[in-house]
Short mmCIF file of N, CA and C in Angstrom, two decimals:
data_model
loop_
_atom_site.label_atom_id
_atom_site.label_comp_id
_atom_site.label_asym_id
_atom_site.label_seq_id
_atom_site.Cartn_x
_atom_site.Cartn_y
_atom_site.Cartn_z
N UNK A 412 17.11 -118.79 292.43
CA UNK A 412 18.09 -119.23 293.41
C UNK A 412 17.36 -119.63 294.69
N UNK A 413 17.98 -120.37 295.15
CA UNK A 413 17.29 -121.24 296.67
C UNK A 413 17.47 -120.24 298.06
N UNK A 414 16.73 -120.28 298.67
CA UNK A 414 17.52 -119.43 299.78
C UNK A 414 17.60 -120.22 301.41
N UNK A 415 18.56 -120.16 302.24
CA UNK A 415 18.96 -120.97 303.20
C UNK A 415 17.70 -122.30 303.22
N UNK A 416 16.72 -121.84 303.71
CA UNK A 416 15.96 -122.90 304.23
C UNK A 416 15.53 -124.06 303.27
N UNK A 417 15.06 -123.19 301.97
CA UNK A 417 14.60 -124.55 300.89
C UNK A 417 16.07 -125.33 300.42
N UNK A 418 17.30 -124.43 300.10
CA UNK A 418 18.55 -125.44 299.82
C UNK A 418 18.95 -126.65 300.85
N UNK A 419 18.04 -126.17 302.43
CA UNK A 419 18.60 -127.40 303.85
C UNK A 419 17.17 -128.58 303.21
N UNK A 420 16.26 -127.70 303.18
CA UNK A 420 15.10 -129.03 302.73
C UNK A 420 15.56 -129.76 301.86
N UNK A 421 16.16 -129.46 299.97
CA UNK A 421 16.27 -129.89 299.35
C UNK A 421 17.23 -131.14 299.74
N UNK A 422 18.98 -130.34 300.26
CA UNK A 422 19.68 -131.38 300.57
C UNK A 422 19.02 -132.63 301.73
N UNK A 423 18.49 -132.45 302.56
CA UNK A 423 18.34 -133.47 303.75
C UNK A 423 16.98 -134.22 302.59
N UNK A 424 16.04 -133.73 301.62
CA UNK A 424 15.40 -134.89 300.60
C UNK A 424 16.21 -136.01 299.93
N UNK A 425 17.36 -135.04 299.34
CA UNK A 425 18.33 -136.09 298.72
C UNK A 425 18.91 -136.87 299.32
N UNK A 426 19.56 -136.45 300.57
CA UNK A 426 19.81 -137.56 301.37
C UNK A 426 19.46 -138.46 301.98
N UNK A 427 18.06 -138.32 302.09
CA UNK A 427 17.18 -139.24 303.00
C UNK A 427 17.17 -139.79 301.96
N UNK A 428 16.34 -139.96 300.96
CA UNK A 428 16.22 -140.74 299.35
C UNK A 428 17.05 -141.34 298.99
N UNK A 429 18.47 -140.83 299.32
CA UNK A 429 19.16 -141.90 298.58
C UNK A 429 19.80 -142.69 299.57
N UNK A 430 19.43 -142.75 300.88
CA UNK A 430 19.93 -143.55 302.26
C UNK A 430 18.89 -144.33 302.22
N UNK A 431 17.66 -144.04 301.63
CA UNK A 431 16.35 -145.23 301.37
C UNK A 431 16.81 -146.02 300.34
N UNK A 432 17.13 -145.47 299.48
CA UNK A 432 17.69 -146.41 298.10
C UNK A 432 19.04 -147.44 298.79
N UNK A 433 19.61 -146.95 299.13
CA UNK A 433 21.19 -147.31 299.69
C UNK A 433 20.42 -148.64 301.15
N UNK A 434 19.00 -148.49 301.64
CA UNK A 434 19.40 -149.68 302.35
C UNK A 434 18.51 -150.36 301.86
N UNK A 435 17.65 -149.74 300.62
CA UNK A 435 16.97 -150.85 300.31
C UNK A 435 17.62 -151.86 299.10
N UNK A 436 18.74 -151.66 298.24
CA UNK A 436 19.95 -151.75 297.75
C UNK A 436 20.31 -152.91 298.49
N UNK A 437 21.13 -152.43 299.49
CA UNK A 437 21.71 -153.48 300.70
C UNK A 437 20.59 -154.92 300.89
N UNK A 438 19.52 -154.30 301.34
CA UNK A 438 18.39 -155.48 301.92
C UNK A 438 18.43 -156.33 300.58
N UNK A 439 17.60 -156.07 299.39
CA UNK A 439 17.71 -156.53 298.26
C UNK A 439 18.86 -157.75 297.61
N UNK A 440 19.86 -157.19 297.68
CA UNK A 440 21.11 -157.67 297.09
C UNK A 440 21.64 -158.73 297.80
N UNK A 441 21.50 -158.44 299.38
CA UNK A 441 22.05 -159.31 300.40
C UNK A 441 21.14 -161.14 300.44
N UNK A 442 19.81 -160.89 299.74
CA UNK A 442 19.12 -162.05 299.98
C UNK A 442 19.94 -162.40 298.36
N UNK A 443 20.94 -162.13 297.72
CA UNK A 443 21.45 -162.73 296.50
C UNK A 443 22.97 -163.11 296.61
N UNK A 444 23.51 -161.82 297.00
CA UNK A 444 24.88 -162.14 296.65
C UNK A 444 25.53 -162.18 298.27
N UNK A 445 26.86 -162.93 298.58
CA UNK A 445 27.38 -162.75 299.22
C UNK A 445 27.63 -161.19 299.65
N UNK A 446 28.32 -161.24 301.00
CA UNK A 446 27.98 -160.12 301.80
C UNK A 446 29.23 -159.22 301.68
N UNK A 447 30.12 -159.63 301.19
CA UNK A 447 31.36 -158.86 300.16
C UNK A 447 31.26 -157.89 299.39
N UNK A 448 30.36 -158.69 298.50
CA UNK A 448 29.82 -158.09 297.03
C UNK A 448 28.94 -157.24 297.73
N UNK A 449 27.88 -157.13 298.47
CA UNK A 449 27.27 -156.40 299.03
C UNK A 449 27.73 -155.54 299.40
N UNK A 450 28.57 -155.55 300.23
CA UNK A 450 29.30 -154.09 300.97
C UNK A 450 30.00 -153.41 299.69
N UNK A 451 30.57 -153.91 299.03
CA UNK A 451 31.51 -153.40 297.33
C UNK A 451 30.06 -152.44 297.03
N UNK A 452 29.27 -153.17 296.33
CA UNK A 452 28.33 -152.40 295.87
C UNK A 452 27.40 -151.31 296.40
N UNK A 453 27.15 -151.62 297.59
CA UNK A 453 26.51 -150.36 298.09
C UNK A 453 27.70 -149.20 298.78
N UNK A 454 28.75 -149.37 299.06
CA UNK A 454 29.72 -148.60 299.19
C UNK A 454 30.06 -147.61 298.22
N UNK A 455 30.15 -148.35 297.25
CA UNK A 455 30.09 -147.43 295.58
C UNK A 455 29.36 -146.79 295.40
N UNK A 456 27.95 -147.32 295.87
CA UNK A 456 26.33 -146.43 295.52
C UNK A 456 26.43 -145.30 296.11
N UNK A 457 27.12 -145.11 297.48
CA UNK A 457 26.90 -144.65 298.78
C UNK A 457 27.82 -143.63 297.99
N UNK A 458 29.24 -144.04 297.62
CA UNK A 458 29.98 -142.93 297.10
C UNK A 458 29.42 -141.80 296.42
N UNK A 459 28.66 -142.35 295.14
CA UNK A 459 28.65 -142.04 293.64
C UNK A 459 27.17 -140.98 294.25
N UNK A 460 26.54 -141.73 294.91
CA UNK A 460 25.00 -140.56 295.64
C UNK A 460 25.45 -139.57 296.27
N UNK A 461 26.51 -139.66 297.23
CA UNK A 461 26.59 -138.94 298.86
C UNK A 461 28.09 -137.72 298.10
N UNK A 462 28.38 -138.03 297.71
CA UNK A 462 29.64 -137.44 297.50
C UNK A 462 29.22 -135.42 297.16
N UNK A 463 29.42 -134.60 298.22
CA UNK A 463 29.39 -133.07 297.69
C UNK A 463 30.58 -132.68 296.66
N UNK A 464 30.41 -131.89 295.73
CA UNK A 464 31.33 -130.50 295.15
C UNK A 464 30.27 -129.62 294.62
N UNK A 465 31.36 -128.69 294.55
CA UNK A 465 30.83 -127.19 294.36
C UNK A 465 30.66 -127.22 292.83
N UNK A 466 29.28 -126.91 292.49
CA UNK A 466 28.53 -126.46 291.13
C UNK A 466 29.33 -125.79 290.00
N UNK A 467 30.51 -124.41 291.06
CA UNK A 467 31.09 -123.25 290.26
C UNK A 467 32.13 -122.99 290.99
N UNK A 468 33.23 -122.33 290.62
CA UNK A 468 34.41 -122.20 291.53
C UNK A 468 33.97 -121.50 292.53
N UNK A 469 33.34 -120.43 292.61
CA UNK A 469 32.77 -119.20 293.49
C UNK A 469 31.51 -119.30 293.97
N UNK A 470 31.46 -120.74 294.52
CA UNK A 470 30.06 -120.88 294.55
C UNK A 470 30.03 -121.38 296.54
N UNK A 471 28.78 -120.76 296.80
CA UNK A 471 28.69 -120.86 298.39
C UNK A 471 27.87 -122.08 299.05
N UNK A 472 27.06 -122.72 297.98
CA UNK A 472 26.46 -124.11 298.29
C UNK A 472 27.53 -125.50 297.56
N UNK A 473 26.72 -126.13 298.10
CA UNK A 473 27.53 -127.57 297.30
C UNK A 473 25.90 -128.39 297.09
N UNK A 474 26.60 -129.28 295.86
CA UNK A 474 25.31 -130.13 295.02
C UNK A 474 25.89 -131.75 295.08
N UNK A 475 25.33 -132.39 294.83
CA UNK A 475 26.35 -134.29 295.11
C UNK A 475 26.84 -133.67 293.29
N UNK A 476 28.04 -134.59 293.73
CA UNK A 476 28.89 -134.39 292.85
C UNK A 476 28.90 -135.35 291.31
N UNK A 477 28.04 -136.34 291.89
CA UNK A 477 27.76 -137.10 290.16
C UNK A 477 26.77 -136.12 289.39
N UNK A 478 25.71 -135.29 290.10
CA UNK A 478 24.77 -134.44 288.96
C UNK A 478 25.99 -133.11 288.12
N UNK A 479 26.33 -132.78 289.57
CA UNK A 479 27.74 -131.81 288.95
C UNK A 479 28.35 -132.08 287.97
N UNK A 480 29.06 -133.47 287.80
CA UNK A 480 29.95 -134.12 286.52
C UNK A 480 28.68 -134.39 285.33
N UNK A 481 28.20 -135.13 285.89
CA UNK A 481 27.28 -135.02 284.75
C UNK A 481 26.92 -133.43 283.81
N UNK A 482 26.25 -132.75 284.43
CA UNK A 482 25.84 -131.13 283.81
C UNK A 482 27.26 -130.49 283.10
N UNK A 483 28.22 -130.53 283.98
CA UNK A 483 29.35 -130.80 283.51
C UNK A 483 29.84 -131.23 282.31
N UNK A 484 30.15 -132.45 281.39
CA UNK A 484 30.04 -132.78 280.84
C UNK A 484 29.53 -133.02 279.66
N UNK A 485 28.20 -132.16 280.23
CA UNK A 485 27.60 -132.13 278.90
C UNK A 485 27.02 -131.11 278.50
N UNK A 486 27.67 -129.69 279.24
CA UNK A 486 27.81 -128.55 278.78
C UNK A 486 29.61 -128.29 278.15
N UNK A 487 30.14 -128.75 279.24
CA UNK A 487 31.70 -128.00 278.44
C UNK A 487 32.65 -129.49 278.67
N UNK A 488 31.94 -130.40 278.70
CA UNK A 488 33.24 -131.69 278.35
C UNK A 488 33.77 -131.92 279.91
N UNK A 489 34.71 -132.89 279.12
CA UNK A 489 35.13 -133.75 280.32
C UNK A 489 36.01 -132.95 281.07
N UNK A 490 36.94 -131.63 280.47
CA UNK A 490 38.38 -131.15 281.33
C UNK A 490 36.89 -129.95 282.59
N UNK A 491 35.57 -129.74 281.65
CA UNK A 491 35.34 -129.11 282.68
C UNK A 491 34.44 -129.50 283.67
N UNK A 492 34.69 -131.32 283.84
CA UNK A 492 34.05 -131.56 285.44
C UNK A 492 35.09 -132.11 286.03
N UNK A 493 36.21 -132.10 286.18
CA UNK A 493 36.93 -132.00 286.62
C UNK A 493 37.40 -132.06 288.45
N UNK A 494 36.49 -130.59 288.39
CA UNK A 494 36.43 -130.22 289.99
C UNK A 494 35.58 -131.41 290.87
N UNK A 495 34.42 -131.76 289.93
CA UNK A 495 33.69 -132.93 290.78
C UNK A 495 33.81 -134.37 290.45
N UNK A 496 34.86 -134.63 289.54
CA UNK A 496 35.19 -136.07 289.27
C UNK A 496 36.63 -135.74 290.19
N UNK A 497 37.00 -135.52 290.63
CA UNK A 497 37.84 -135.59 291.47
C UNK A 497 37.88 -136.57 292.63
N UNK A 498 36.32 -135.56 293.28
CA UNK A 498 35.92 -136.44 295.01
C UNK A 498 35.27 -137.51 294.63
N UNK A 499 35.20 -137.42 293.46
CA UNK A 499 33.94 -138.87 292.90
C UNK A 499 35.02 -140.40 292.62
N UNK A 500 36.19 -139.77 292.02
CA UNK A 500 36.98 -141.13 291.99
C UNK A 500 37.42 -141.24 293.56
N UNK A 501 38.43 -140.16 294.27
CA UNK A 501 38.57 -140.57 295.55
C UNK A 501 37.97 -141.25 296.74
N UNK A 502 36.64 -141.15 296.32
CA UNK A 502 35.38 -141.45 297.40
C UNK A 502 35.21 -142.57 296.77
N UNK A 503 35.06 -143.38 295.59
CA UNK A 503 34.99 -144.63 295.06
C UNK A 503 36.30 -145.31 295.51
N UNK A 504 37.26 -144.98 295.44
CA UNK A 504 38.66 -145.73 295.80
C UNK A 504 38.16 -145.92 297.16
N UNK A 505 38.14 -144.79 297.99
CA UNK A 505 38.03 -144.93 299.33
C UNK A 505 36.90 -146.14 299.59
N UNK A 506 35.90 -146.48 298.95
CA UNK A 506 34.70 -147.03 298.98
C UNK A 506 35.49 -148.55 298.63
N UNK A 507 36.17 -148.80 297.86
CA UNK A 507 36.98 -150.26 297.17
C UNK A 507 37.75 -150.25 298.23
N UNK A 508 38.57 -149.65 299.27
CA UNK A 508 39.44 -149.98 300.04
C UNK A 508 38.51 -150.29 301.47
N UNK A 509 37.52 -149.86 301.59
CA UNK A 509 36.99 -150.44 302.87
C UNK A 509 36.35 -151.71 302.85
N UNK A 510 35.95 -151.69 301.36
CA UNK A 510 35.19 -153.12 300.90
C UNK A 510 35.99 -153.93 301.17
N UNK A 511 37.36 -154.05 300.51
CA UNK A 511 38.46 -155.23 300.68
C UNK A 511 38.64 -155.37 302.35
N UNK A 512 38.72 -154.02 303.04
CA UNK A 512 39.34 -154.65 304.81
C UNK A 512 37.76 -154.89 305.30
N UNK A 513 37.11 -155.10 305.09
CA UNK A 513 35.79 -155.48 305.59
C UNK A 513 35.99 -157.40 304.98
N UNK A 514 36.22 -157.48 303.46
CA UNK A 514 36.02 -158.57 303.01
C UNK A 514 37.36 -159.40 303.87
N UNK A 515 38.50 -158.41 304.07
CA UNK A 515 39.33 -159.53 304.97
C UNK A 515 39.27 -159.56 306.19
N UNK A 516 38.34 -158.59 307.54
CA UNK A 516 38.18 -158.69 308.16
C UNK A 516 37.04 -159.37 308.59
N UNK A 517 36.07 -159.12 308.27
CA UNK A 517 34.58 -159.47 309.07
C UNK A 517 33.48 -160.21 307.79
N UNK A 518 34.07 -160.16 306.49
CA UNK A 518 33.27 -161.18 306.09
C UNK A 518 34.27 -162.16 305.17
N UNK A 519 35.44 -162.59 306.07
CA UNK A 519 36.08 -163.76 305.98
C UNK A 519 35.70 -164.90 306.04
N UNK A 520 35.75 -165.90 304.91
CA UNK A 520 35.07 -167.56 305.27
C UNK A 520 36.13 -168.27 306.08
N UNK A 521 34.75 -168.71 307.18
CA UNK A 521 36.02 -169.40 308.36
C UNK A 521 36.22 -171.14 307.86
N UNK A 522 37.44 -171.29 307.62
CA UNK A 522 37.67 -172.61 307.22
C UNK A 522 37.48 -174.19 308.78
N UNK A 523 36.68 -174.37 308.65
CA UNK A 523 36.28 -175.54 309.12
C UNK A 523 37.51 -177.12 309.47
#
């Protein structure tokens, strides 16, 4: 078991890592696709990486929640990740709904 200090190291690794992935993602993609599709996709990334739940019902840390569903899943099935496909679809919806008011706000094509 981890104790305070290595569980703060571990989390602030994962997060830095996957905020490196997430803008190098962005940089990447943006010299390809419109800037729509860009925000869609790394919004999702951002979800599906960043998103916490709890490992165990009784549990005092939190882990990102796609390794959770995953381990999940493929110890006791789908009814038992449950707890972390939860924030994982909500945080993806939430992630598709900012994409769209971004795509109708600020990366609108201005008609000429």
């Amino acid at each position: 078991m981890l104790d305070e200090s290595s569980y703060l190291t571990a989390i602030y690794i994962y997060v830095g890592s996957a905020s490196v992935l997430l803008m190098y993602l962005a940089w990447w993609l943006s010299r390809h696709w419109p800037s729509s599709w860009v925000a869609l996709v790394v919004l999702l990334m951002a979800a599906l990486l960043l998103t916490p739940a709890y490992p165990k019902v009784a549990a005092d840390t939190m882990a990102p929640a796609l390794i959770v569903a995953v381990f999940e899943i493929m110890t006791t099935g789908v009814e038992g990740a449950n707890d972390a496909l939860r924030p994982l679809i909500f945080m993806a919806g939430a992630a598709i709904v900012l994409a769209l008011l971004l795509r109708m706000t600020l990366f609108r094509r201005h008609k000429k």
